[in-house]
Amino acid sequence: DAMVIQNPRYQVTQFGKPVTLSCSQTLNHNVMYWYQQKSSQAPKLLFHYYDKDFNNEADTPDNFQSRRPNTSFCFLDIRSPGLGDAAMYLCATSITRDRNQPQHFGDGTRLSIL
Amino acid sequence: RKEVEQDPGPFNVPEGATVAFNCTYSNSASQSFFWYRQDCRKEPKLLMSVYSSGNEDGRFTAQLNRASQYISLLIRDSKLSDSATYLCVVNRPSLEYGNKLVFGAGTILRVKS
């Protein structure tokens, strides 16, 4: 059974039209992450939540925001998507931020911008 | 210089071959290392963690050289199903945020019959 679930798997939106991607987990992990991955590139961390504590990466555009209403769910909001935001968006979880903790990924949402 | 660097490949090998990938990292404070596997248009999946001097899991052996700051992954007796992108992942310690993982761009492996 999938433990980190992302919806939808594919999302198409129009240039400038807000879009929300969702992630849920059944692992009861404290930490949830959002990554952006473009073709042939490494996943790039956008931000993460440690419990309710939000941590934004310095180079994450203001266009990207996140919400974590409870332990199980985390959302990625893109306020005004541009063509450059077309990518795979990956949600991941880990038990803690301890250095030995690997991260467990959802299937990803592939976002296309028209 | 990127924090985690990998040879992008592709490595094209026949079934049954042994293949090795290297990865270098620049942050000497890093202490945890992982290899993830990513199939085309899928999510990364943890292949193995690499602790201390390395470890082995079946056909896969990972080694760590702290002095030279590189990690290697050896795959013996390659199978067609091993075809994927292999991501080298290193932790970046932070006093403020605990640890974050930094991903390499990956090495592509293609195993052919």
Tab-separated table of C-alpha atoms in Angstrom:
chain	number	residue	atom	x	y	z
A	1	ASP	CA	0.000	0.000	0.000
A	2	ALA	CA	1.236	3.446	-0.898
A	3	MET	CA	2.402	5.323	2.192
A	4	VAL	CA	3.044	8.721	0.623
A	5	ILE	CA	0.246	9.599	-1.752
A	6	GLN	CA	0.255	12.500	-4.143
A	7	ASN	CA	-2.708	13.813	-6.058
A	8	PRO	CA	-3.174	14.261	-8.869
A	9	ARG	CA	-0.530	12.268	-10.765
A	10	TYR	CA	-0.808	14.685	-13.687
A	11	GLN	CA	-1.945	18.278	-13.520
A	12	VAL	CA	-2.398	20.682	-16.381
A	13	THR	CA	-2.984	24.334	-15.690
A	14	GLN	CA	-2.939	27.564	-17.595
A	15	PHE	CA	-0.213	30.158	-17.382
A	16	GLY	CA	-0.942	32.297	-14.325
A	17	LYS	CA	-3.794	30.152	-13.002
A	18	PRO	CA	-3.273	29.071	-9.379
A	19	VAL	CA	-2.834	25.382	-8.774
A	20	THR	CA	-2.645	23.226	-5.647
A	21	LEU	CA	-0.907	19.875	-5.366
A	22	SER	CA	-1.607	17.595	-2.451
A	23	CYS	CA	0.333	15.032	-0.489
A	24	SER	CA	-0.823	12.713	2.256
A	25	GLN	CA	1.047	10.154	4.319
A	26	THR	CA	0.096	7.196	6.447
A	27	LEU	CA	3.529	6.889	8.064
A	28	ASN	CA	2.903	9.450	10.803
A	29	HIS	CA	6.261	11.020	9.988
A	30	ASN	CA	7.107	14.369	11.515
A	31	VAL	CA	8.770	15.861	8.465
A	32	MET	CA	7.260	16.498	5.044
A	33	TYR	CA	9.182	17.898	2.086
A	34	TRP	CA	8.363	19.323	-1.307
A	35	TYR	CA	10.840	18.974	-4.167
A	36	GLN	CA	10.790	20.211	-7.728
A	37	GLN	CA	12.484	18.023	-10.325
A	38	LYS	CA	13.006	19.042	-13.918
A	39	SER	CA	14.092	16.682	-16.655
A	40	SER	CA	17.599	15.238	-16.177
A	41	GLN	CA	18.117	17.326	-13.038
A	42	ALA	CA	18.382	16.535	-9.363
A	43	PRO	CA	15.340	16.992	-7.152
A	44	LYS	CA	15.508	20.505	-5.721
A	45	LEU	CA	14.164	21.114	-2.229
A	46	LEU	CA	11.565	23.883	-2.119
A	47	PHE	CA	10.614	23.750	1.575
A	48	HIS	CA	9.840	21.385	4.383
A	49	TYR	CA	7.709	21.166	7.497
A	50	TYR	CA	9.080	19.798	10.719
A	51	ASP	CA	5.782	19.150	12.470
A	52	LYS	CA	4.132	22.584	12.139
A	53	ASP	CA	7.380	24.464	11.733
A	54	PHE	CA	7.752	25.685	8.147
A	55	ASN	CA	11.227	25.991	6.623
A	56	ASN	CA	11.608	27.691	3.274
A	57	GLU	CA	14.705	27.327	1.093
A	58	ALA	CA	16.355	30.653	0.361
A	59	ASP	CA	16.033	30.291	-3.409
A	60	THR	CA	12.416	29.101	-3.498
A	61	PRO	CA	10.377	31.647	-5.472
A	62	ASP	CA	7.684	33.559	-3.597
A	63	ASN	CA	5.248	32.074	-6.072
A	64	PHE	CA	5.474	28.782	-4.185
A	65	GLN	CA	3.773	28.331	-0.837
A	66	SER	CA	2.856	25.419	1.340
A	67	ARG	CA	0.326	24.446	3.986
A	68	ARG	CA	0.305	21.609	6.449
A	69	PRO	CA	-3.070	21.546	8.186
A	70	ASN	CA	-2.290	18.328	10.085
A	71	THR	CA	0.331	15.603	10.353
A	72	SER	CA	-1.015	13.643	7.416
A	73	PHE	CA	-1.490	16.299	4.770
A	74	CYS	CA	0.703	18.857	3.067
A	75	PHE	CA	-0.154	21.088	0.123
A	76	LEU	CA	1.930	22.921	-2.442
A	77	ASP	CA	0.308	26.080	-3.792
A	78	ILE	CA	1.662	27.751	-6.903
A	79	ARG	CA	0.027	31.150	-7.050
A	80	SER	CA	0.800	32.187	-10.608
A	81	PRO	CA	2.479	29.369	-12.497
A	82	GLY	CA	4.878	30.301	-15.247
A	83	LEU	CA	6.149	28.114	-18.065
A	84	GLY	CA	9.337	27.530	-16.102
A	85	ASP	CA	7.364	25.871	-13.314
A	86	ALA	CA	6.520	22.867	-15.459
A	87	ALA	CA	8.173	19.979	-13.649
A	88	MET	CA	7.649	16.893	-11.528
A	89	TYR	CA	6.763	17.831	-7.949
A	90	LEU	CA	7.753	15.275	-5.372
A	91	CYS	CA	6.532	15.024	-1.807
A	92	ALA	CA	8.675	13.133	0.682
A	93	THR	CA	8.544	12.316	4.369
A	94	SER	CA	10.981	11.293	7.055
A	95	ILE	CA	10.531	10.332	10.679
A	96	THR	CA	12.800	13.113	11.906
A	97	ARG	CA	15.511	15.353	10.513
A	98	ASP	CA	18.146	13.094	12.002
A	99	ARG	CA	21.063	12.631	9.653
A	100	ASN	CA	20.509	8.886	9.296
A	101	GLN	CA	16.906	9.170	8.237
A	102	PRO	CA	16.216	8.490	4.577
A	103	GLN	CA	13.250	10.101	2.889
A	104	HIS	CA	10.286	8.279	1.421
A	105	PHE	CA	8.808	9.711	-1.739
A	106	GLY	CA	5.340	9.799	-3.205
A	107	ASP	CA	4.746	9.025	-6.866
A	108	GLY	CA	4.996	12.684	-7.785
A	109	THR	CA	2.721	15.073	-9.649
A	110	ARG	CA	3.760	16.023	-13.133
A	111	LEU	CA	2.702	19.621	-13.752
A	112	SER	CA	2.249	21.013	-17.244
A	113	ILE	CA	1.613	24.672	-18.003
A	114	LEU	CA	-0.333	25.713	-21.085
B	1	ARG	CA	31.100	23.403	-7.945
B	2	LYS	CA	27.973	21.361	-7.220
B	3	GLU	CA	27.579	19.987	-3.735
B	4	VAL	CA	27.032	16.459	-5.099
B	5	GLU	CA	28.472	15.493	-8.466
B	6	GLN	CA	27.886	12.406	-10.522
B	7	ASP	CA	28.864	11.273	-13.983
B	8	PRO	CA	25.548	11.530	-15.862
B	9	GLY	CA	26.390	8.599	-18.135
B	10	PRO	CA	24.654	6.866	-19.722
B	11	PHE	CA	26.412	3.656	-18.867
B	12	ASN	CA	25.400	1.065	-21.454
B	13	VAL	CA	26.289	-2.438	-20.277
B	14	PRO	CA	25.318	-5.975	-21.272
B	15	GLU	CA	23.367	-8.240	-18.956
B	16	GLY	CA	25.626	-9.910	-16.432
B	17	ALA	CA	28.200	-7.133	-16.437
B	18	THR	CA	29.583	-5.431	-13.379
B	19	VAL	CA	29.245	-1.668	-13.351
B	20	ALA	CA	30.398	0.977	-10.901
B	21	PHE	CA	29.325	4.564	-10.368
B	22	ASN	CA	31.156	7.228	-8.443
B	23	CYS	CA	29.856	10.292	-6.687
B	24	THR	CA	31.788	13.118	-5.065
B	25	TYR	CA	30.546	15.534	-2.435
B	26	SER	CA	31.956	18.838	-1.333
B	27	ASN	CA	30.659	19.267	2.229
B	28	SER	CA	33.148	17.633	4.564
B	29	ALA	CA	30.596	17.843	7.389
B	30	SER	CA	28.279	15.389	5.628
B	31	GLN	CA	27.876	12.163	7.542
B	32	SER	CA	25.040	10.277	5.894
B	33	PHE	CA	24.953	8.964	2.372
B	34	PHE	CA	22.357	7.173	0.336
B	35	TRP	CA	21.832	5.737	-3.095
B	36	TYR	CA	18.376	6.158	-4.573
B	37	ARG	CA	17.079	4.613	-7.758
B	38	GLN	CA	14.717	6.509	-10.038
B	39	ASP	CA	12.911	4.926	-12.954
B	40	CYS	CA	11.831	7.074	-15.876
B	41	ARG	CA	9.046	9.466	-14.833
B	42	LYS	CA	8.769	7.838	-11.416
B	43	GLU	CA	9.721	8.867	-7.905
B	44	PRO	CA	13.137	8.191	-6.328
B	45	LYS	CA	13.232	5.039	-4.221
B	46	LEU	CA	15.791	4.283	-1.564
B	47	LEU	CA	18.213	1.645	-2.783
B	48	MET	CA	20.584	1.600	0.141
B	49	SER	CA	22.057	3.701	2.881
B	50	VAL	CA	25.824	3.982	3.138
B	51	TYR	CA	27.298	4.140	6.623
B	52	SER	CA	30.868	4.135	7.877
B	53	SER	CA	33.000	2.158	5.446
B	54	GLY	CA	30.167	0.950	3.242
B	55	ASN	CA	27.773	-1.946	2.983
B	56	GLU	CA	26.495	-4.698	0.722
B	57	ASP	CA	22.996	-5.776	-0.214
B	58	GLY	CA	22.850	-8.699	-2.605
B	59	ARG	CA	24.326	-7.635	-5.939
B	60	PHE	CA	24.790	-4.065	-4.749
B	61	THR	CA	27.797	-2.782	-2.834
B	62	ALA	CA	28.215	0.795	-1.680
B	63	GLN	CA	31.499	2.192	-0.433
B	64	LEU	CA	32.413	5.443	1.225
B	65	ASN	CA	35.790	7.164	1.178
B	66	ARG	CA	35.624	10.061	3.605
B	67	ALA	CA	39.174	11.222	3.004
B	68	SER	CA	38.526	11.719	-0.693
B	69	GLN	CA	34.850	12.549	-0.206
B	70	TYR	CA	33.418	10.098	-2.632
B	71	ILE	CA	30.887	7.306	-2.612
B	72	SER	CA	30.659	4.458	-5.048
B	73	LEU	CA	27.973	1.985	-6.050
B	74	LEU	CA	28.907	-1.357	-7.564
B	75	ILE	CA	26.316	-3.511	-9.286
B	76	ARG	CA	27.286	-7.087	-10.044
B	77	ASP	CA	25.564	-9.404	-12.523
B	78	SER	CA	23.486	-6.592	-14.017
B	79	LYS	CA	19.853	-7.344	-14.880
B	80	LEU	CA	17.662	-5.642	-17.431
B	81	SER	CA	15.550	-4.434	-14.526
B	82	ASP	CA	18.520	-2.515	-13.126
B	83	SER	CA	18.106	0.029	-15.924
B	84	ALA	CA	17.334	3.303	-14.174
B	85	THR	CA	18.885	6.527	-12.956
B	86	TYR	CA	20.920	6.190	-9.775
B	87	LEU	CA	20.916	9.226	-7.520
B	88	CYS	CA	23.675	9.878	-5.036
B	89	VAL	CA	22.301	11.627	-1.952
B	90	VAL	CA	24.244	13.288	0.841
B	91	ASN	CA	23.069	14.988	4.007
B	92	ARG	CA	23.811	18.655	4.618
B	93	PRO	CA	23.980	19.265	8.359
B	94	SER	CA	22.462	22.455	9.663
B	95	LEU	CA	22.430	23.713	13.232
B	96	GLU	CA	19.234	25.548	12.475
B	97	TYR	CA	17.294	22.971	10.497
B	98	GLY	CA	18.792	19.631	11.435
B	99	ASN	CA	19.659	17.843	8.258
B	100	LYS	CA	18.674	18.203	4.654
B	101	LEU	CA	19.378	15.839	1.818
B	102	VAL	CA	21.185	17.042	-1.281
B	103	PHE	CA	20.661	15.038	-4.437
B	104	GLY	CA	23.015	14.498	-7.304
B	105	ALA	CA	21.593	14.754	-10.810
B	106	GLY	CA	21.947	11.010	-11.257
B	107	THR	CA	23.784	8.477	-13.373
B	108	ILE	CA	21.826	6.708	-16.096
B	109	LEU	CA	22.311	2.952	-16.411
B	110	ARG	CA	21.043	0.997	-19.385
B	111	VAL	CA	21.408	-2.769	-19.260
B	112	LYS	CA	20.945	-4.480	-22.597
B	113	SER	CA	20.380	-8.118	-23.518
